[in-house]
Coordinates of C-alpha atoms and ligand atoms in Angstrom, one line a residue:
X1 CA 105.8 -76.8 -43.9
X2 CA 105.6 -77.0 -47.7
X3 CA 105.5 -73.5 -49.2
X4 CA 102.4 -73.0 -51.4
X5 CA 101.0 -69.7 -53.6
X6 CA 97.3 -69.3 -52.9
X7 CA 94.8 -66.5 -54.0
X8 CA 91.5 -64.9 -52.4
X9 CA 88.4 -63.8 -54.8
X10 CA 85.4 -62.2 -53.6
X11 CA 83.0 -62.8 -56.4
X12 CA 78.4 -61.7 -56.5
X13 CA 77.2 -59.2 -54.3
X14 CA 79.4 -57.6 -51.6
X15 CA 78.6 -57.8 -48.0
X16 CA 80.4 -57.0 -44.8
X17 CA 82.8 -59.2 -43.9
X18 CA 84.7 -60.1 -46.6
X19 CA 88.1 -57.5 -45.9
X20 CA 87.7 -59.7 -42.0
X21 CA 88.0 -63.0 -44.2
X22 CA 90.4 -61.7 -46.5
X23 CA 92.8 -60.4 -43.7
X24 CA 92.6 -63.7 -41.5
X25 CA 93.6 -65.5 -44.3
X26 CA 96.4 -63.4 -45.4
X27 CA 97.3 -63.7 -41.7
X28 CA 97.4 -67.3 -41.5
X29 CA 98.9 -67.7 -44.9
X30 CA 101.6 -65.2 -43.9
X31 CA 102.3 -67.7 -40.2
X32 CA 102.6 -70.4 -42.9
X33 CA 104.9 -68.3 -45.0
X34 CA 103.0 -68.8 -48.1
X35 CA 102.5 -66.3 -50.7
X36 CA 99.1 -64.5 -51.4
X37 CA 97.7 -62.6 -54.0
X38 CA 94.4 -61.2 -54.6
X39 CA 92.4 -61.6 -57.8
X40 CA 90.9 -58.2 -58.2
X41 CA 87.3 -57.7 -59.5
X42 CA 86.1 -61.1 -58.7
X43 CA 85.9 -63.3 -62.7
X44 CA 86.5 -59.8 -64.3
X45 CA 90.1 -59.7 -63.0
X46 CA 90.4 -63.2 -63.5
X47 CA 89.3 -63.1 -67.8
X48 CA 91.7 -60.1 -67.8
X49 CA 94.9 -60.7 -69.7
X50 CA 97.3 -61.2 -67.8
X51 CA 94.9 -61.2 -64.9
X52 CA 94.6 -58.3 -62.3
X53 CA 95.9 -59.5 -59.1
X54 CA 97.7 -57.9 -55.9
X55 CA 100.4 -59.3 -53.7
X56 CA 98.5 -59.2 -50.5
X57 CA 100.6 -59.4 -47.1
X58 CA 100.1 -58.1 -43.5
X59 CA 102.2 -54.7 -44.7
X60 CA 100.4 -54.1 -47.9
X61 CA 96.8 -54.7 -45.9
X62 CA 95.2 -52.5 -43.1
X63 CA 94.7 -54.5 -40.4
X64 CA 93.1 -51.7 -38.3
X65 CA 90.0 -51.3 -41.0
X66 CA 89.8 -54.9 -42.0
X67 CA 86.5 -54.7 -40.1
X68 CA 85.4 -52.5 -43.1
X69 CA 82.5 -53.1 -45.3
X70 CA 83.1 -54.0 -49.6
X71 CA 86.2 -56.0 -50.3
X72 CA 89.4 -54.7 -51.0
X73 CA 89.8 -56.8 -53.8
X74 CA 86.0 -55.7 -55.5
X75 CA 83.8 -58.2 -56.8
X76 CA 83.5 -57.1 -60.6
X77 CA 82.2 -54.5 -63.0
X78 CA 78.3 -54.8 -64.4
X79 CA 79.7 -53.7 -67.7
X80 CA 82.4 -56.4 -68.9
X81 CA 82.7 -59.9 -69.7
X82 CA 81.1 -62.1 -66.8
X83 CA 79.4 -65.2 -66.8
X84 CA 76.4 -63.8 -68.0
X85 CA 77.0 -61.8 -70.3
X86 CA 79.6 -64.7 -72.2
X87 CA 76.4 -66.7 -71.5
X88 CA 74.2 -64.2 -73.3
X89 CA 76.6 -63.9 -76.3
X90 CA 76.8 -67.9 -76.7
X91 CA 80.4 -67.5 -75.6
X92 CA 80.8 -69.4 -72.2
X93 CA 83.1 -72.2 -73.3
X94 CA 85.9 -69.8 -74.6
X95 CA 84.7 -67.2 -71.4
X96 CA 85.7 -70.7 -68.9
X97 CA 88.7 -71.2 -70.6
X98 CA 89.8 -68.1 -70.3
X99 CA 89.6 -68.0 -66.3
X100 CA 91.6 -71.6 -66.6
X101 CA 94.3 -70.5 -68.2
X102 CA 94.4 -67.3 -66.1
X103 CA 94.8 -69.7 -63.3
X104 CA 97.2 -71.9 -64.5
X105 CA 99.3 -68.6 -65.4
X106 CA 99.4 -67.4 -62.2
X107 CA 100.7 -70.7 -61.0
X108 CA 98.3 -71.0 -57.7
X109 CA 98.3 -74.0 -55.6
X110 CA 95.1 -73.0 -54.2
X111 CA 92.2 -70.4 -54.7
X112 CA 90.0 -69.1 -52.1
X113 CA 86.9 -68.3 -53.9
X114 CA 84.2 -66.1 -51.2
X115 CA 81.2 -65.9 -53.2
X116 CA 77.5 -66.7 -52.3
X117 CA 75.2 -69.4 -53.6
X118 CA 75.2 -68.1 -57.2
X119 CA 78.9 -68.3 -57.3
X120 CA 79.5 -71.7 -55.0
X121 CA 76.8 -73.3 -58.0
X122 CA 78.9 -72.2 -60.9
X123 CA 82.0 -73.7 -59.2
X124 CA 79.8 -76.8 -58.8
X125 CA 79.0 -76.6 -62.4
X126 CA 81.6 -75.5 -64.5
X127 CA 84.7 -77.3 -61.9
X128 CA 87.0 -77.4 -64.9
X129 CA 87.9 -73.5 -64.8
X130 CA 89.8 -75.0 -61.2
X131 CA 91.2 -78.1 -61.9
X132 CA 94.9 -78.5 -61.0
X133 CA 94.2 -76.5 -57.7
X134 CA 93.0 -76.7 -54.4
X135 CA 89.3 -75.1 -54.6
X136 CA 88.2 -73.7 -51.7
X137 CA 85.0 -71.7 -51.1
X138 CA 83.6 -69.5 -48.3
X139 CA 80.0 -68.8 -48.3
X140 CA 79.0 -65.1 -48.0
X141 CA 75.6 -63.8 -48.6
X142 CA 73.1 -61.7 -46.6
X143 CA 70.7 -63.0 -48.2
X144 CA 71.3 -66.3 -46.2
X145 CA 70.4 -69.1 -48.5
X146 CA 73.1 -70.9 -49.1
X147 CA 72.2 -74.8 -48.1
X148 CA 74.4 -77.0 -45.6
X149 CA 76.1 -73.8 -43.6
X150 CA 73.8 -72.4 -40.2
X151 CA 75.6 -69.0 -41.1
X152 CA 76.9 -67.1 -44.3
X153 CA 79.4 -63.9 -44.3
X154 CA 77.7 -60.6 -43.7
X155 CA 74.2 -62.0 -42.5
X156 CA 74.3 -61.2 -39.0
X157 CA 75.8 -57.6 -39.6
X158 CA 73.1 -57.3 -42.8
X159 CA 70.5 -57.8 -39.4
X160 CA 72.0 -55.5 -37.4
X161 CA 71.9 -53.1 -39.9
X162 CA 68.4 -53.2 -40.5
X163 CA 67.9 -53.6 -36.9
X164 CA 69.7 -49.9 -36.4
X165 CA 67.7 -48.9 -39.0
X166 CA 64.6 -49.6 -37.7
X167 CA 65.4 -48.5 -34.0
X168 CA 65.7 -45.4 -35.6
X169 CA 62.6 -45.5 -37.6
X170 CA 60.4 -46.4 -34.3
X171 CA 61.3 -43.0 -32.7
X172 CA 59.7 -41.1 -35.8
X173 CA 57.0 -43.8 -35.9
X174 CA 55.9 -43.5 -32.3
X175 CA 55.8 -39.3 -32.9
X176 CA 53.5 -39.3 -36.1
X177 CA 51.1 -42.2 -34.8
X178 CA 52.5 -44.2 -38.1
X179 CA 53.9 -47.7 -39.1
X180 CA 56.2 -48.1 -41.3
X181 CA 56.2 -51.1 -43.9
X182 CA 60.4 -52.0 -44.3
X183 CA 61.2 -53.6 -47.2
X184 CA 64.4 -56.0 -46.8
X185 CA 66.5 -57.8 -49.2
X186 CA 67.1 -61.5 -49.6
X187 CA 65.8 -62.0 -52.8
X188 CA 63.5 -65.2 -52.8
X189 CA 64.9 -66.0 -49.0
X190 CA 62.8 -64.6 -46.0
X191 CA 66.1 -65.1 -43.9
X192 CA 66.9 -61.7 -43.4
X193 CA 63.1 -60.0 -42.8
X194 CA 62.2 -63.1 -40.6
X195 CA 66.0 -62.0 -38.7
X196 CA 65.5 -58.5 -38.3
X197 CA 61.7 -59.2 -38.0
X198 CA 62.0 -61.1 -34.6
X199 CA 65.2 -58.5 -33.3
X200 CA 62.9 -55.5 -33.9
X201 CA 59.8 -57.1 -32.4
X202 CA 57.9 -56.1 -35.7
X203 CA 54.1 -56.3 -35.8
X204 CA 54.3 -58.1 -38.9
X205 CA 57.1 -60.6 -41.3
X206 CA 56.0 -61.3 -44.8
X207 CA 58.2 -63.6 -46.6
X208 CA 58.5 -65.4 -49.6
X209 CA 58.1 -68.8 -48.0
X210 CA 54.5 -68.1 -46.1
X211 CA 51.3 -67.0 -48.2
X212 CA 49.8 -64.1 -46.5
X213 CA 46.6 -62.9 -46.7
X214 CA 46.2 -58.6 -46.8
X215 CA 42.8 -58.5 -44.9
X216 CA 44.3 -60.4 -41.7
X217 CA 47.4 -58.3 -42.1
X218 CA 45.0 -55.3 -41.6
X219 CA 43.1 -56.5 -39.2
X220 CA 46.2 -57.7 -37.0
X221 CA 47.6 -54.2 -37.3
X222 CA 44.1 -52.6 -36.2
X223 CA 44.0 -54.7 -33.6
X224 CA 48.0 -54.1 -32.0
X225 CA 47.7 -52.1 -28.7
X226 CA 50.0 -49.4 -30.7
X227 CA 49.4 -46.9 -33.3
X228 CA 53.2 -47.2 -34.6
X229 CA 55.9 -50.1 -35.4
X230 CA 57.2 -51.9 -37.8
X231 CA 56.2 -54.5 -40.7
X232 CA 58.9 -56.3 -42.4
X233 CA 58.9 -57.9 -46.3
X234 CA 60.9 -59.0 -47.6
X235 CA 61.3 -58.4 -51.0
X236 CA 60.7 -61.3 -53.0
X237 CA 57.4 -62.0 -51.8
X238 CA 54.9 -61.3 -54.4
X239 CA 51.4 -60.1 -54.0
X240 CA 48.8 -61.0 -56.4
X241 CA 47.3 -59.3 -59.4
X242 CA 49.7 -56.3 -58.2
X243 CA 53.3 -55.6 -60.1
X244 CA 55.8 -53.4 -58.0
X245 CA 57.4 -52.8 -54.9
X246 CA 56.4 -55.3 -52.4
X247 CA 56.1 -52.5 -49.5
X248 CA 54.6 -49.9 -51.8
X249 CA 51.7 -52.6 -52.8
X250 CA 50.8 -53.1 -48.9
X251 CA 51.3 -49.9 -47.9
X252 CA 48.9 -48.4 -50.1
X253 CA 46.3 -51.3 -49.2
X254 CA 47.2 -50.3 -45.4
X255 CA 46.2 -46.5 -46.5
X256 CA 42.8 -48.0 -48.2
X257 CA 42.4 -49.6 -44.8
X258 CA 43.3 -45.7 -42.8
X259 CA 46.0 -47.2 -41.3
X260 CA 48.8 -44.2 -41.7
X261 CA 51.9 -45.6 -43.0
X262 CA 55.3 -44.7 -44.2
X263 CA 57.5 -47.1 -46.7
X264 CA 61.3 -47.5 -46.3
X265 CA 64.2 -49.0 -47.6
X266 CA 66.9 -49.7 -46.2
X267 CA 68.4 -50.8 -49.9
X268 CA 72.1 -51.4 -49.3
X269 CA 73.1 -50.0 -46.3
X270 CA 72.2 -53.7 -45.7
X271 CA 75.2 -55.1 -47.6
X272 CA 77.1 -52.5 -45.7
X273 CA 78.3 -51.2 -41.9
X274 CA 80.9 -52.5 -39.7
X275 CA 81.2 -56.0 -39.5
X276 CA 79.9 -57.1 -36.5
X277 CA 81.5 -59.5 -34.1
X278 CA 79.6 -62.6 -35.0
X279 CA 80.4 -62.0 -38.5
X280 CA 84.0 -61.4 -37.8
X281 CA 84.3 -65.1 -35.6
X282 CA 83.2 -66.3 -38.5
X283 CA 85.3 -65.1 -40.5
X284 CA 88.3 -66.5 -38.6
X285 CA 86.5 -70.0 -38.5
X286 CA 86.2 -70.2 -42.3
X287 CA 90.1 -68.7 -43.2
X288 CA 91.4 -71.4 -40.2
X289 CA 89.0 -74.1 -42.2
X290 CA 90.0 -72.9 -45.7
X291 CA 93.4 -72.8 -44.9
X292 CA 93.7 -76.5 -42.8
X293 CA 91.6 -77.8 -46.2
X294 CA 94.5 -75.9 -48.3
X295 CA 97.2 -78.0 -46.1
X296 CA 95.4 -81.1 -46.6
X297 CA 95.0 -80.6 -50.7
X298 CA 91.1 -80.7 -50.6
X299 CA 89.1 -79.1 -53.6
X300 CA 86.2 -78.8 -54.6
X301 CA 85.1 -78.1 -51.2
X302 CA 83.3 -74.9 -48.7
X303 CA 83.6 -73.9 -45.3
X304 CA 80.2 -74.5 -43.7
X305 CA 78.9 -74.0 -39.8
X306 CA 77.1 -76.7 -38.7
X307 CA 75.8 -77.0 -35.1
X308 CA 78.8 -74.6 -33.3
X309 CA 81.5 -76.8 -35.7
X310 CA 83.6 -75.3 -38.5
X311 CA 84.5 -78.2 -41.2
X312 CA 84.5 -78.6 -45.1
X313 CA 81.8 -80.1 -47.3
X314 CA 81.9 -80.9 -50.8
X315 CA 80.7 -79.2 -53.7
X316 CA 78.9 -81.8 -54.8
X317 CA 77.1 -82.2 -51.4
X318 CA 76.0 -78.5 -50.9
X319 CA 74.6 -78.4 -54.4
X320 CA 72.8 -81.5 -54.2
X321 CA 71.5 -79.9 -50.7
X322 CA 69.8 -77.4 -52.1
X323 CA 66.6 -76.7 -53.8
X324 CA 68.0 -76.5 -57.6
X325 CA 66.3 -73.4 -59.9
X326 CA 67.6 -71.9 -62.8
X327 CA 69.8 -69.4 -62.8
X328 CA 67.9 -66.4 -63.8
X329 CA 71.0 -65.1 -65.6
X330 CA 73.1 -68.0 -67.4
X331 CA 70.9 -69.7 -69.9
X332 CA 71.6 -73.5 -68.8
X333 CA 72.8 -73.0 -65.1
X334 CA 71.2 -74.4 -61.9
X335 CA 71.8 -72.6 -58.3
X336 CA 71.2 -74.5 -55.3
X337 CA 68.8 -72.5 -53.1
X338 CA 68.1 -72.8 -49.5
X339 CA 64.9 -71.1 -47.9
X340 CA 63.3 -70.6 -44.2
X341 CA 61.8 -74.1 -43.4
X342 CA 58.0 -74.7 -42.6
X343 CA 59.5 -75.6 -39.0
X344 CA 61.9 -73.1 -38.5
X345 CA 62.0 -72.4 -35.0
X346 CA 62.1 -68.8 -35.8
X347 CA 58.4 -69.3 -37.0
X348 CA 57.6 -70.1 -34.3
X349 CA 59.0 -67.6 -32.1
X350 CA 57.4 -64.7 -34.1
X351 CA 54.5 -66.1 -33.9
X352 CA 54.4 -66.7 -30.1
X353 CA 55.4 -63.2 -29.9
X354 CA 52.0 -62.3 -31.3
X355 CA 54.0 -61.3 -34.9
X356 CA 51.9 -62.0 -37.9
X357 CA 53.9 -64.0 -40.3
X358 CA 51.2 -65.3 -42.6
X359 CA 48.6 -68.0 -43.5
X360 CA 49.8 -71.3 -44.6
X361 CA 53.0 -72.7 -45.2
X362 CA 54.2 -72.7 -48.7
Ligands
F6P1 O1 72.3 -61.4 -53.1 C1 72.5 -60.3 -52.4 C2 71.7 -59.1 -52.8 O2 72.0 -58.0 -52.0 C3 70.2 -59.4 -52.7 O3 69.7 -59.4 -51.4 C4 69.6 -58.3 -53.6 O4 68.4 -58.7 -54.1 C5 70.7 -58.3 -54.7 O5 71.9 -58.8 -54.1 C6 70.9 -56.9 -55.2 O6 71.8 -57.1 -56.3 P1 72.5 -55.9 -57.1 O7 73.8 -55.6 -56.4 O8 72.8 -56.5 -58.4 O9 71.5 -54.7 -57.1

């Protein structure tokens, strides 16, 4: 077996999952007897001179709390040199070289980059900072939008947190004769509300992808056989002529209407919580993938999940997959953006459950 040096980098927002990634692949690397480090603090560590990095091995890493939430590794400081801020101060260029030389100092055959869609499209974009290794990503989000992949890291344990969450809020509902009006992450993906949504058996799922209309919303909720559950936004729905909170905007409407109401948020107990175990066989499907595409000198590539079987697909494929916006943070960057289609069979579900997900389809 040809020896090889490989590193791990969680990069975005955290989720749970990643330490379960991170550990099968140190495990697998370790069977192949190659070396490991970890890049700490996602890109941060990386522009660092020299960079930050661990030695990572099965007697330096906890096995027994790999099922942990965050990374071990951390996925950066707000306050430093990133992406967007070099992009902000017109520095990228020099910011890109930077993390290239990094890598070649550190002499890597390969880098495992985990990151989410944000992260995958910069690697798409900007392939240079990688060339002269093996690329290799892993999609992780809870927000679920990455294109080309039926699951990403952390998403089914993001659902069962908000599930837990709102089993809990139900008890308190069903004593005070009140709904309460949940408001999920996801950014502009309805993924996770339309997830949780259909797991809970909410009254209602308002996502970004569906227009809704606030007077059927109300009148669906008046007419429910209870007087307590659950509606689910998401929260990059947006509700016209009204700035704010998502949940705060139709929960006072529901008040205006005398429906009592409560709003929660969950916030980021939804990036946290064990990793549950559909997560963590996913986990050991992307390391196994990442590490058979190390063997076989791929780059430029991501683990993806498509119908029940684990395989790579390019860069290039997953970004051209996507629905490509601008990054909302680096002046000049596209992200490739995948959403809840009009035919989802989730729709559909909910809706035969007598759940009111909206008017027409976006
Ligand atoms: O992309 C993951 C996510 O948790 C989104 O669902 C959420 O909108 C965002 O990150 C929050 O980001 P931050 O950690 O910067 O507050």
């Amino acid at each position: 077996m040809v020896h090889k040096k490989i590193g791990i980098m969680t990069t975005g927002g955290d989720c749970s999952g990643l330490n379960t990634v991170i550990q099968r692949l140190v495990d697998g690397a370790e069977r192949r007897k190659w070396d490991v480090i970890g890049v700490q603090d996602g890109t941060d560590g990386l522009y660092a001179n020299p960079a930050r990095t661990i030695e990572l091995n099965n007697n330096v890493f906890q096995f027994a709390s790999s099922h942990l939430a965050g990374s071990i590794l951390s996925n950066g400081h707000a306050a430093t040199t990133n992406f967007e801020s070099a992009a902000r101060a017109g520095k990228l260029a020099a910011f890109n070289k930077r993390l290239q030389k990094s890598l070649k100092d550190l002499n890597l055959d390969a880098l495992v980059l985990i990151g989410g869609n944000g992260s995958l499209s910069l690697a798409h974009l900007y392939r240079e900072i990688y060339s002269g290794l093996s690329l290799v990503c892993i999609p992780k989000t809870i927000d679920m939008d990455v294109p080309l992949t039926d699951k990403t890291i952390g998403f089914d344990t993001a659902v069962q947190q908000l599930v837990s969450y709102c089993d809990q809020l139900l008890l308190t509902a069903r004593s005070h004769h009140r709904w309460f009006v949940v408001q999920t992450m996801g950014r502009d993906c309805g993924q996770l509300a339309l997830h949780a949504g259909v797991a809970v058996a909410a009254d209602a799922i308002v996502i970004p992808e569906i227009k809704f209309d606030i007077d059927n919303l109300i009148k669906h909720i008046k007419q429910s056989k209870r007087d307590y559950g659950i509606i689910m936004v998401a929260e990059g729905i947006s509700v016209r002529g009204h700035s704010g909170k998502p949940a705060e905007i139709i929960s006072r409407q529901l008040s205006a209407a005398g429906i009592a109401n409560r709003t929660a948020f969950p916030e980021y107990t939804q990036r946290a919580g064990d990793t549950v175990a559909t997560d963590r066989i996913l986990a050991a499907g992307f390391a196994d993938t990442a590490l058979h595409a190390i063997e076989n000198n791929e780059t430029y590539v991501m683990t993806v999940l498509q119908n029940g079987e684990y395989k790579t697909i390019s860069l290039d494929e997953f970004f051209a997959a996507g629905k490509q916006q601008k990054d909302p943070n680096i002046i000049g960057a596209m992200t490739s953006n995948a959403y809840v289609e009009p035919d989802d069979d989730l729709l559909h579900i909910a809706t035969d459950m007598g759940i009111y997900i909206g008017e027409k389809r976006k």
